[in-house]
Amino acid sequence: MAKPKIEPRLPKGMRDFLPAQMIKREYVFNIVREVFHLYGFEPLQTPSLELTETLMGKYGEDADKLIYNARHTEGKEELSLRYDLTVPLARVVGQYQNDISLPFKRYQLSPVWRAERPQRGRYREFYQCDADIVGAQSMLADAEIISLIVTTLKRLGFKQFVVKINNRKLLTAIGEYAGLDGEPLANLYRSIDKFDKIGADGVRDELLKRGIALEVTDRIMELITRKLPGTEQLDYLDDVMSSFSAARAGIDELRQIARHLQAANVPADAYEFDFTMVRGLGYYTGPIYETVITEPNLGSVTGGGRYDELVGLFRGESLPTTGTSLGIERIIDLMDVLDLYPPEIGGTVVQVMVSVFGEDTQDQAAALAAQLRAADICTEIYLQDRALGKQMGYADKKQIPVVALLGPDEIAQGVVKFKRLRDGYEITTPNAEAATAVRSLLTR
RNA sequence: GUGGAUGUAGCUCAAUAGGCGGAGCAGCUGAUUGUGGAUCAGCAGGUUGAGGGUUCGAGCCCCUUCAUCCACCCCA
């Protein structure tokens, strides 16, 4: 065997997913897709590459530097790997106005690429999972998104989580109240966004450092940190902030969302209003939401909100849009941490391995495999001529649950023997009943 | 982009003060040619990330470079 000359290595920040890992990832992907379909979201796929001009300038200068350029040496088009799924969505909505009827509900579960410095849980190629509703002004759309999040997380097995809901209009009003606009307002958001990390005192210090008057800072802190049950929190803010029209509008939207969520039977403990939650600086214009795993405290797994100005970029008009991004990579990590994978998904998709005793029994083994496959049982036939013990060892290592034994004795009697590796239990059954026998061994 | 740490077998890590590069796991063979895990015996696996320097002698010290990890920045 020649020694490999090429060092097997991965590009920085990129990963392989070996079969045992892929099985888990696809389990999560499949549940997500199921729930999204349940809510009437439909799949969208766009190319990994976009024209560079489609991407550039949509994210801000910092982010533009993180975009992978992918132009072919002799290609005439400037191409880049997509940086998120929102810009492709906006392009699609602008491009297929004949084919898409609004409101457009789509989801996309695809990799994106960002040339960031890799860190724990942060990669240069990673999957994003976005669900958005384009062209719906109503808060019913926002409530649908929140309900979708709650159902998805529940189906995945998460128990203790809460969707935090805020409204950009409220934050704007708070900025107005503090006399801030533009860049200083963005900085205010940045400070408040660190609430989880640096706590109330930390945020207060930052606001003071940013030159906001002591009295105003204390008012802001009071406004955003006061915790009251359910919509009482909205009542309180309404009292204090009603002189600001942006605040009134924001609170009104949150009240509508609360009403819709209640009507849709979303459990009240699955969401809360949290005025310290900001969601970056970006393009949000209305309600924003973020889901945190609360017990144990494991951080956020979804983020989203309403962004009425972005999708119209490729259409020359605003299009009211709301949506969420599932932190699917983070969710996959937490599924392991919280042990949420059902035991029946093992390290392999194979349900039965048909062992082969020798060349003279190969054909019967192949026939048995075909028979099991016809009955929708995932079947592997052992492909080397090795001692039965080796074959058993292989099956054991791969965690294949059942091995079929079809030697000269069985063949002579027209039967097949199956062994369940977990407990060593064996049954012998007539050939015709092979599939039924395997099924009985696989259940429980 | 800034700062710190670490690079030794496929993986996880040893190696006295600078003095013959080891172990566990994984792999392969056998004990056991119709039955896996456990045990035992054996085999194989290396340019110590790369390049240079100091030294009689470098895995170890110095310089450069590359890679990985961690923290910060950022995260639309």
Coordinates of C-alpha atoms (C1' of nucleotides) in Angstrom, one line a residue:
Chain A
M1 CA 0.0 0.0 0.0
A2 CA 1.4 3.3 -1.0
K3 CA 1.9 5.8 1.7
P4 CA -0.4 8.8 1.2
K5 CA 1.6 11.8 0.1
I6 CA -1.1 14.4 0.7
E7 CA -1.6 15.4 4.3
P8 CA -5.3 14.9 5.1
R9 CA -6.3 18.2 6.6
L10 CA -9.4 20.4 6.8
P11 CA -9.7 24.1 5.9
K12 CA -9.7 26.2 9.0
G13 CA -12.9 26.3 10.8
M14 CA -14.5 23.5 8.7
R15 CA -15.7 20.1 9.8
D16 CA -16.4 16.7 8.6
F17 CA -19.4 14.9 10.0
L18 CA -18.8 11.2 10.3
P19 CA -21.8 8.8 10.0
A20 CA -22.5 8.6 13.7
Q21 CA -22.6 12.3 13.9
M22 CA -24.7 12.7 10.7
I23 CA -27.3 10.4 12.0
K24 CA -27.8 12.7 15.0
R25 CA -27.8 15.8 12.8
E26 CA -30.3 14.4 10.4
Y27 CA -32.5 13.4 13.3
V28 CA -32.6 17.1 14.4
F29 CA -33.0 18.3 10.8
N30 CA -35.9 16.0 10.2
I31 CA -37.8 17.1 13.3
V32 CA -37.3 20.7 12.4
R33 CA -38.5 20.1 8.8
E34 CA -41.6 18.2 10.1
V35 CA -42.6 21.0 12.4
F36 CA -42.0 23.7 9.8
H37 CA -44.2 21.8 7.4
L38 CA -46.8 21.5 10.1
Y39 CA -46.9 25.3 10.3
G40 CA -47.1 25.6 6.5
F41 CA -43.6 26.8 5.8
E42 CA -42.2 25.5 2.6
P43 CA -38.6 24.6 1.7
L44 CA -36.4 26.9 -0.3
Q45 CA -32.9 26.1 -1.6
T46 CA -30.6 28.7 -3.2
P47 CA -27.1 28.2 -4.5
S48 CA -24.1 28.3 -2.2
L49 CA -22.7 31.0 -4.5
E50 CA -24.2 34.4 -5.1
L51 CA -23.0 37.2 -7.3
T52 CA -20.8 39.3 -5.1
E53 CA -22.8 42.3 -5.9
T54 CA -25.9 40.6 -4.4
L55 CA -24.1 40.2 -1.1
M56 CA -21.8 43.2 -0.8
G57 CA -23.0 46.2 1.1
K58 CA -25.9 44.4 2.7
Y59 CA -24.1 43.6 5.9
G60 CA -21.8 46.6 6.7
E61 CA -18.1 46.9 6.2
D62 CA -17.0 44.6 9.0
A63 CA -19.0 41.7 7.7
D64 CA -18.0 42.3 4.1
K65 CA -14.5 41.4 5.0
L66 CA -15.8 38.0 6.3
I67 CA -17.3 37.0 3.0
Y68 CA -15.6 34.3 1.1
N69 CA -14.8 35.2 -2.5
A70 CA -15.2 32.3 -4.8
R71 CA -14.5 33.5 -8.3
H72 CA -13.3 30.9 -10.8
T73 CA -9.8 31.7 -12.2
E74 CA -11.2 32.2 -15.7
G75 CA -14.7 33.1 -14.7
K76 CA -16.2 36.4 -15.7
E77 CA -18.6 36.7 -12.8
E78 CA -17.6 37.9 -9.3
L79 CA -18.9 35.2 -7.0
S80 CA -19.1 34.8 -3.2
L81 CA -20.3 32.2 -0.8
R82 CA -23.5 33.1 0.8
Y83 CA -23.1 34.8 4.2
D84 CA -26.6 34.2 5.5
L85 CA -30.0 33.1 4.3
T86 CA -31.8 36.4 4.5
V87 CA -30.2 38.1 1.5
P88 CA -30.8 35.0 -0.7
L89 CA -34.5 35.2 0.5
A90 CA -34.7 38.8 -0.4
R91 CA -33.2 38.2 -3.8
V92 CA -35.6 35.3 -4.5
V93 CA -38.6 37.4 -3.4
G94 CA -37.5 40.2 -5.7
Q95 CA -36.7 37.9 -8.6
Y96 CA -39.8 35.6 -8.8
Q97 CA -42.6 38.0 -8.3
N98 CA -44.8 36.0 -10.8
D99 CA -44.2 32.7 -9.0
I100 CA -44.4 33.7 -5.4
S101 CA -47.7 34.8 -3.8
L102 CA -47.5 36.8 -0.6
P103 CA -47.4 36.2 2.2
F104 CA -44.5 33.9 1.4
K105 CA -43.6 31.5 4.1
R106 CA -40.4 29.7 3.5
Y107 CA -37.7 28.0 5.5
Q108 CA -34.2 27.2 4.5
L109 CA -31.8 24.8 6.2
S110 CA -28.4 25.3 4.6
P111 CA -24.8 26.0 5.2
V112 CA -23.4 29.5 5.2
W113 CA -19.8 30.7 5.2
R114 CA -18.1 33.3 7.3
A115 CA -14.3 33.8 7.4
E116 CA -14.4 34.5 11.2
R117 CA -11.7 33.3 13.5
P118 CA -13.0 29.9 14.7
Q119 CA -13.7 29.4 18.3
R120 CA -15.6 26.9 20.4
G121 CA -19.0 26.5 18.7
R122 CA -18.1 28.9 16.0
Y123 CA -17.1 27.7 12.6
R124 CA -16.5 29.1 9.2
E125 CA -19.0 26.7 7.6
F126 CA -22.1 26.1 9.6
Y127 CA -25.8 25.5 9.0
Q128 CA -28.4 28.1 9.5
C129 CA -32.1 27.4 9.7
D130 CA -34.3 30.3 9.0
A131 CA -38.1 30.5 8.8
D132 CA -39.6 33.7 7.6
I133 CA -42.9 35.2 6.6
V134 CA -42.6 37.8 3.8
G135 CA -45.4 40.2 3.1
A136 CA -47.5 39.9 6.3
Q137 CA -47.9 43.1 8.4
S138 CA -50.0 41.4 11.0
M139 CA -48.7 40.5 14.4
L140 CA -50.4 37.2 13.8
A141 CA -47.3 36.4 11.7
D142 CA -45.0 37.2 14.6
A143 CA -47.1 35.0 16.9
E144 CA -46.9 32.2 14.4
I145 CA -43.1 32.4 14.4
I146 CA -43.0 32.3 18.1
S147 CA -45.4 29.4 18.2
L148 CA -43.3 27.6 15.6
I149 CA -40.2 28.0 17.8
V150 CA -42.0 26.7 20.9
T151 CA -43.3 23.6 19.1
T152 CA -40.0 22.8 17.4
L153 CA -38.1 23.0 20.6
K154 CA -40.7 20.9 22.4
R155 CA -40.6 18.2 19.7
L156 CA -36.8 18.1 20.0
G157 CA -37.2 17.3 23.7
F158 CA -36.3 20.7 25.3
K159 CA -38.1 21.2 28.5
Q160 CA -37.0 24.4 30.1
F161 CA -36.8 27.3 27.7
V162 CA -38.4 30.7 27.3
V163 CA -38.9 32.9 24.2
K164 CA -38.0 36.4 25.2
I165 CA -39.9 39.0 23.4
N166 CA -39.1 42.7 23.0
N167 CA -39.8 45.4 20.5
R168 CA -37.3 47.6 18.6
K169 CA -39.8 50.4 18.8
L170 CA -39.7 50.4 22.5
L171 CA -35.9 50.5 22.5
T172 CA -36.1 53.4 20.1
A173 CA -38.4 55.2 22.5
I174 CA -36.1 54.5 25.3
G175 CA -33.3 56.0 23.2
E176 CA -35.5 59.0 22.5
Y177 CA -36.1 59.3 26.2
A178 CA -32.4 59.3 26.8
G179 CA -31.9 61.8 24.0
L180 CA -30.0 59.3 21.8
D181 CA -30.2 58.7 18.1
G182 CA -28.0 57.1 15.4
E183 CA -24.7 55.7 16.5
P184 CA -25.1 56.6 20.2
L185 CA -28.4 54.8 20.1
A186 CA -26.7 51.7 18.5
N187 CA -24.2 51.9 21.4
L188 CA -27.0 52.0 23.9
Y189 CA -28.3 48.8 22.3
R190 CA -24.9 47.2 22.4
S191 CA -24.6 47.9 26.1
I192 CA -28.1 46.7 27.0
D193 CA -27.4 43.6 24.9
K194 CA -24.6 42.6 27.2
F195 CA -27.1 42.3 30.1
D196 CA -26.8 38.6 30.4
K197 CA -23.0 38.8 30.4
I198 CA -22.2 41.7 32.6
G199 CA -25.5 42.1 34.6
A200 CA -27.5 45.1 35.5
D201 CA -24.6 46.9 37.3
G202 CA -22.4 46.3 34.3
V203 CA -24.9 47.8 31.9
R204 CA -25.4 50.7 34.2
D205 CA -21.7 51.4 34.3
E206 CA -21.5 51.2 30.5
L207 CA -24.3 53.7 30.1
L208 CA -22.7 56.1 32.5
K209 CA -19.4 55.7 30.6
R210 CA -21.2 56.5 27.4
G211 CA -22.0 59.8 28.8
I212 CA -25.7 59.3 29.6
A213 CA -26.7 61.3 32.6
L214 CA -27.0 59.5 36.0
E215 CA -30.6 60.3 36.4
V216 CA -31.5 59.2 32.8
T217 CA -29.4 56.0 33.3
D218 CA -31.3 55.1 36.4
R219 CA -34.6 55.7 34.7
I220 CA -33.5 53.4 31.8
M221 CA -32.3 50.7 34.2
E222 CA -35.6 50.9 36.1
L223 CA -37.6 50.6 32.8
I224 CA -35.8 47.6 31.4
T225 CA -35.2 45.6 34.5
R226 CA -38.6 45.8 36.2
K227 CA -40.1 42.3 36.1
L228 CA -43.8 41.8 36.3
P229 CA -45.9 38.8 35.4
G230 CA -47.2 38.5 31.8
T231 CA -48.9 41.6 30.3
E232 CA -48.6 43.5 33.6
Q233 CA -45.2 44.3 32.4
L234 CA -46.7 46.0 29.3
D235 CA -49.1 47.9 31.5
Y236 CA -46.3 49.3 33.5
L237 CA -44.3 50.4 30.5
D238 CA -47.4 51.9 29.0
D239 CA -47.9 54.1 32.1
V240 CA -44.3 55.3 32.1
M241 CA -43.7 55.7 28.4
S242 CA -47.1 56.6 26.9
S243 CA -45.9 60.1 25.9
F244 CA -43.6 58.5 23.3
S245 CA -45.5 57.4 20.2
A246 CA -42.9 54.8 19.3
A247 CA -43.4 53.3 22.7
R248 CA -47.2 53.2 22.3
A249 CA -46.9 51.5 19.0
G250 CA -44.4 49.0 20.3
I251 CA -46.5 48.1 23.3
D252 CA -49.6 47.8 21.2
E253 CA -47.8 45.3 18.9
L254 CA -46.7 43.3 21.9
R255 CA -50.2 43.2 23.3
Q256 CA -51.4 41.8 20.0
I257 CA -48.8 39.2 20.0
A258 CA -49.7 38.2 23.6
R259 CA -53.3 37.9 22.6
H260 CA -52.5 35.7 19.5
L261 CA -50.2 33.5 21.5
Q262 CA -52.9 32.9 24.1
A263 CA -55.5 32.2 21.4
A264 CA -53.1 29.7 19.8
N265 CA -52.7 27.9 23.1
V266 CA -49.0 28.6 23.4
P267 CA -48.2 27.9 27.1
A268 CA -47.7 31.1 29.0
D269 CA -44.5 29.9 30.6
A270 CA -42.9 29.4 27.2
Y271 CA -42.5 33.2 26.5
E272 CA -42.0 36.4 28.4
F273 CA -41.4 40.1 27.7
D274 CA -37.9 41.1 28.4
F275 CA -36.9 44.7 27.7
T276 CA -33.2 43.9 28.2
M277 CA -33.1 41.7 25.1
V278 CA -31.8 43.5 22.1
R279 CA -30.6 41.2 19.3
G280 CA -27.6 43.0 17.9
L281 CA -27.9 46.3 16.1
G282 CA -29.2 45.3 12.7
Y283 CA -32.2 45.7 10.7
Y284 CA -35.0 44.9 13.1
T285 CA -37.9 47.3 13.0
G286 CA -40.5 45.8 15.3
P287 CA -41.0 42.8 17.6
I288 CA -37.8 40.8 18.3
Y289 CA -37.5 37.4 19.9
E290 CA -34.8 35.2 21.3
T291 CA -35.1 31.8 23.0
V292 CA -32.9 30.9 25.9
I293 CA -32.6 27.5 27.5
T294 CA -33.2 28.2 31.2
E295 CA -32.6 25.1 33.1
P296 CA -29.7 24.6 33.0
N297 CA -28.8 28.0 31.8
L298 CA -27.3 27.3 28.4
G299 CA -27.8 30.5 26.5
S300 CA -29.8 31.3 23.4
V301 CA -30.9 28.9 20.6
T302 CA -33.0 31.1 18.4
G303 CA -33.1 34.7 17.4
G304 CA -35.2 36.7 15.1
G305 CA -37.7 39.5 14.7
R306 CA -39.5 41.7 12.3
Y307 CA -37.4 43.5 9.7
D308 CA -39.7 45.4 7.3
E309 CA -37.1 47.1 5.2
L310 CA -34.7 44.4 4.2
V311 CA -36.5 42.0 1.9
G312 CA -37.6 44.9 -0.3
L313 CA -34.0 45.6 -1.2
F314 CA -34.3 43.7 -4.4
R315 CA -37.7 44.9 -5.2
G316 CA -37.6 48.6 -4.6
E317 CA -40.2 48.7 -2.0
S318 CA -40.6 47.7 1.7
L319 CA -42.0 44.3 2.4
P320 CA -43.1 43.6 5.9
T321 CA -41.2 40.5 7.0
T322 CA -40.8 38.6 10.2
G323 CA -38.9 35.5 11.0
T324 CA -36.5 33.6 13.1
S325 CA -33.2 31.8 12.8
L326 CA -32.7 28.5 14.7
G327 CA -29.2 28.2 16.0
I328 CA -29.2 24.7 14.6
E329 CA -25.5 24.0 15.4
R330 CA -26.0 25.1 19.0
I331 CA -29.2 23.1 19.2
I332 CA -27.3 20.0 18.0
D333 CA -24.6 20.5 20.6
L334 CA -27.2 20.9 23.4
M335 CA -29.1 17.8 22.3
D336 CA -25.9 15.9 23.4
V337 CA -25.4 18.0 26.6
L338 CA -29.0 17.4 27.7
D339 CA -29.1 13.8 26.4
L340 CA -32.2 14.4 24.2
Y341 CA -31.6 11.9 21.5
P342 CA -33.9 8.9 21.7
P343 CA -32.0 5.6 22.4
E344 CA -33.2 4.0 19.2
I345 CA -31.0 6.3 17.1
G346 CA -27.7 4.6 17.4
G347 CA -24.4 4.9 15.7
T348 CA -25.6 3.3 12.4
V349 CA -28.6 3.3 10.1
V350 CA -28.2 -0.5 9.7
Q351 CA -30.8 -2.6 11.3
V352 CA -29.6 -6.1 10.3
M353 CA -26.2 -7.4 9.1
V354 CA -26.3 -10.6 7.1
S355 CA -23.2 -12.5 7.8
V356 CA -21.7 -14.7 5.1
F357 CA -20.3 -18.1 6.0
G358 CA -18.4 -18.7 2.8
E359 CA -18.4 -18.4 -0.9
D360 CA -20.9 -21.3 -1.2
T361 CA -23.5 -19.5 0.9
Q362 CA -23.0 -16.0 -0.6
D363 CA -25.9 -16.2 -2.9
Q364 CA -28.4 -17.2 -0.2
A365 CA -27.1 -14.4 1.9
A366 CA -27.6 -11.9 -0.9
A367 CA -31.1 -13.2 -1.4
L368 CA -31.9 -12.8 2.2
A369 CA -30.6 -9.2 2.2
A370 CA -32.8 -8.5 -0.8
Q371 CA -35.8 -10.0 0.9
L372 CA -35.2 -7.9 4.1
R373 CA -34.7 -4.7 2.0
A374 CA -37.9 -5.3 0.1
A375 CA -39.6 -5.3 3.5
D376 CA -38.0 -1.9 4.3
I377 CA -35.4 -3.2 6.7
C378 CA -32.1 -1.4 6.4
T379 CA -29.8 -4.3 5.7
E380 CA -26.0 -4.7 5.2
I381 CA -24.4 -7.8 3.8
Y382 CA -20.9 -8.5 5.1
L383 CA -18.5 -8.0 2.2
Q384 CA -15.4 -9.8 3.1
D385 CA -14.5 -13.5 3.5
R386 CA -13.6 -13.6 7.2
A387 CA -14.3 -15.7 10.2
L388 CA -17.8 -15.4 11.6
G389 CA -16.2 -14.1 14.8
K390 CA -14.7 -11.2 12.9
Q391 CA -18.1 -10.5 11.3
M392 CA -19.8 -10.4 14.7
G393 CA -17.1 -8.1 16.0
Y394 CA -17.7 -5.7 13.1
A395 CA -21.4 -5.7 13.8
D396 CA -20.8 -5.1 17.4
K397 CA -18.4 -2.3 16.9
K398 CA -20.8 -0.6 14.5
Q399 CA -23.7 -1.2 17.0
I400 CA -25.7 -3.0 14.4
P401 CA -28.6 -4.4 16.5
V402 CA -29.3 -7.7 14.7
V403 CA -27.1 -10.2 12.8
A404 CA -28.5 -12.8 10.4
L405 CA -26.8 -16.2 10.5
L406 CA -27.3 -18.2 7.4
G407 CA -25.0 -21.1 7.3
P408 CA -25.2 -24.5 5.6
D409 CA -27.3 -25.9 8.4
E410 CA -30.0 -23.2 8.1
I411 CA -29.9 -23.3 4.4
A412 CA -30.5 -27.1 4.4
Q413 CA -33.5 -26.6 6.6
G414 CA -34.9 -23.5 4.8
V415 CA -34.6 -21.3 7.9
V416 CA -32.5 -18.4 9.1
K417 CA -31.2 -17.6 12.5
F418 CA -31.2 -14.0 13.9
K419 CA -29.2 -12.9 16.8
R420 CA -29.8 -9.7 18.7
L421 CA -26.4 -8.4 19.9
R422 CA -27.7 -6.3 22.8
D423 CA -28.7 -9.4 24.8
G424 CA -27.5 -12.3 22.7
Y425 CA -31.0 -13.5 22.2
E426 CA -31.4 -15.8 19.1
I427 CA -34.3 -17.0 17.1
T428 CA -34.6 -19.3 14.2
T429 CA -37.4 -18.7 11.8
P430 CA -38.5 -20.0 8.4
N431 CA -37.1 -18.0 5.5
A432 CA -40.5 -16.6 4.6
E433 CA -40.9 -15.0 8.0
A434 CA -37.5 -13.4 8.2
A435 CA -38.7 -9.8 8.0
T436 CA -41.3 -10.4 10.7
A437 CA -38.8 -12.0 12.9
V438 CA -36.3 -9.1 12.5
R439 CA -39.0 -6.6 13.3
S440 CA -39.9 -8.4 16.5
L441 CA -36.2 -8.4 17.5
L442 CA -35.9 -4.7 16.8
T443 CA -38.9 -3.5 18.8
R444 CA -37.9 -3.1 22.4
Chain B
rG1 C1' -8.0 42.3 14.2
rU2 C1' -5.7 41.8 19.7
rG3 C1' -3.7 38.7 23.6
rG4 C1' -2.5 33.8 25.8
rA5 C1' -1.6 28.5 25.6
rU6 C1' -0.4 24.0 23.1
rG7 C1' 2.0 21.0 18.9
rU8 C1' 5.4 13.7 20.4
rA9 C1' 2.0 6.9 16.9
rG10 C1' -4.8 7.0 14.0
rC11 C1' -6.6 9.1 19.2
rU12 C1' -5.3 10.7 24.5
rC13 C1' -0.9 11.6 26.7
rA14 C1' 4.3 10.2 29.1
rA15 C1' 9.7 10.9 28.4
rU16 C1' 14.9 13.0 35.4
rA17 C1' 18.7 18.8 34.9
rG18 C1' 19.9 18.8 27.4
rG19 C1' 22.0 12.1 27.3
rC20 C1' 19.0 5.0 23.8
rG21 C1' 11.5 8.3 21.9
rG22 C1' 7.4 5.2 25.7
rA23 C1' 2.3 3.7 27.5
rG24 C1' -3.0 3.3 27.2
rC25 C1' -6.9 3.2 23.6
rA26 C1' -7.9 2.1 18.5
rG27 C1' -6.0 -1.3 14.3
rC28 C1' -4.2 -6.1 12.7
rU29 C1' -2.9 -11.6 13.8
rG30 C1' -3.7 -15.6 16.9
rA31 C1' -5.6 -18.4 21.5
rU32 C1' -11.4 -19.6 19.3
rU33 C1' -12.4 -22.2 10.9
rG34 C1' -20.7 -21.6 13.4
rU35 C1' -21.2 -16.5 17.3
rG36 C1' -19.4 -10.0 19.3
rG37 C1' -18.2 -7.5 24.0
rA38 C1' -14.1 -9.7 28.6
rU39 C1' -9.1 -11.9 29.0
rC40 C1' -4.2 -13.3 27.3
rA41 C1' -0.1 -13.5 23.6
rG42 C1' 2.0 -11.2 19.5
rC43 C1' 2.5 -7.7 15.2
rA44 C1' 2.4 -3.1 13.1
rG45 C1' 2.5 2.0 13.7
rG46 C1' 7.4 8.0 14.4
rU47 C1' 11.7 13.0 9.8
rU48 C1' 8.8 14.6 18.0
rG49 C1' 4.2 20.2 13.0
rA50 C1' 8.0 22.6 9.5
rG51 C1' 12.6 25.4 8.8
rG52 C1' 16.9 27.4 10.9
rG53 C1' 20.3 28.2 15.3
rU54 C1' 23.1 26.9 20.1
rU55 C1' 25.6 22.3 21.7
rC56 C1' 30.0 16.7 21.7
rG57 C1' 24.7 15.7 21.9
rA58 C1' 18.0 18.9 21.2
rG59 C1' 11.3 16.1 21.8
rC60 C1' 13.4 19.5 25.7
rC61 C1' 17.0 25.8 25.0
rC62 C1' 16.8 30.2 21.1
rC63 C1' 14.7 32.4 16.4
rU64 C1' 11.2 32.0 12.3
rU65 C1' 7.0 29.9 10.3
rC66 C1' 2.6 26.9 10.2
rA67 C1' -1.4 24.6 12.7
rU68 C1' -4.8 23.9 16.7
rC69 C1' -7.3 25.6 21.2
rC70 C1' -8.8 29.5 24.7
rA71 C1' -10.2 34.6 25.8
rC72 C1' -11.3 39.5 23.7
rC73 C1' -13.5 42.2 19.4
rC74 C1' -17.6 41.0 16.3
rC75 C1' -21.9 38.0 15.7
rA76 C1' -26.9 41.8 10.8

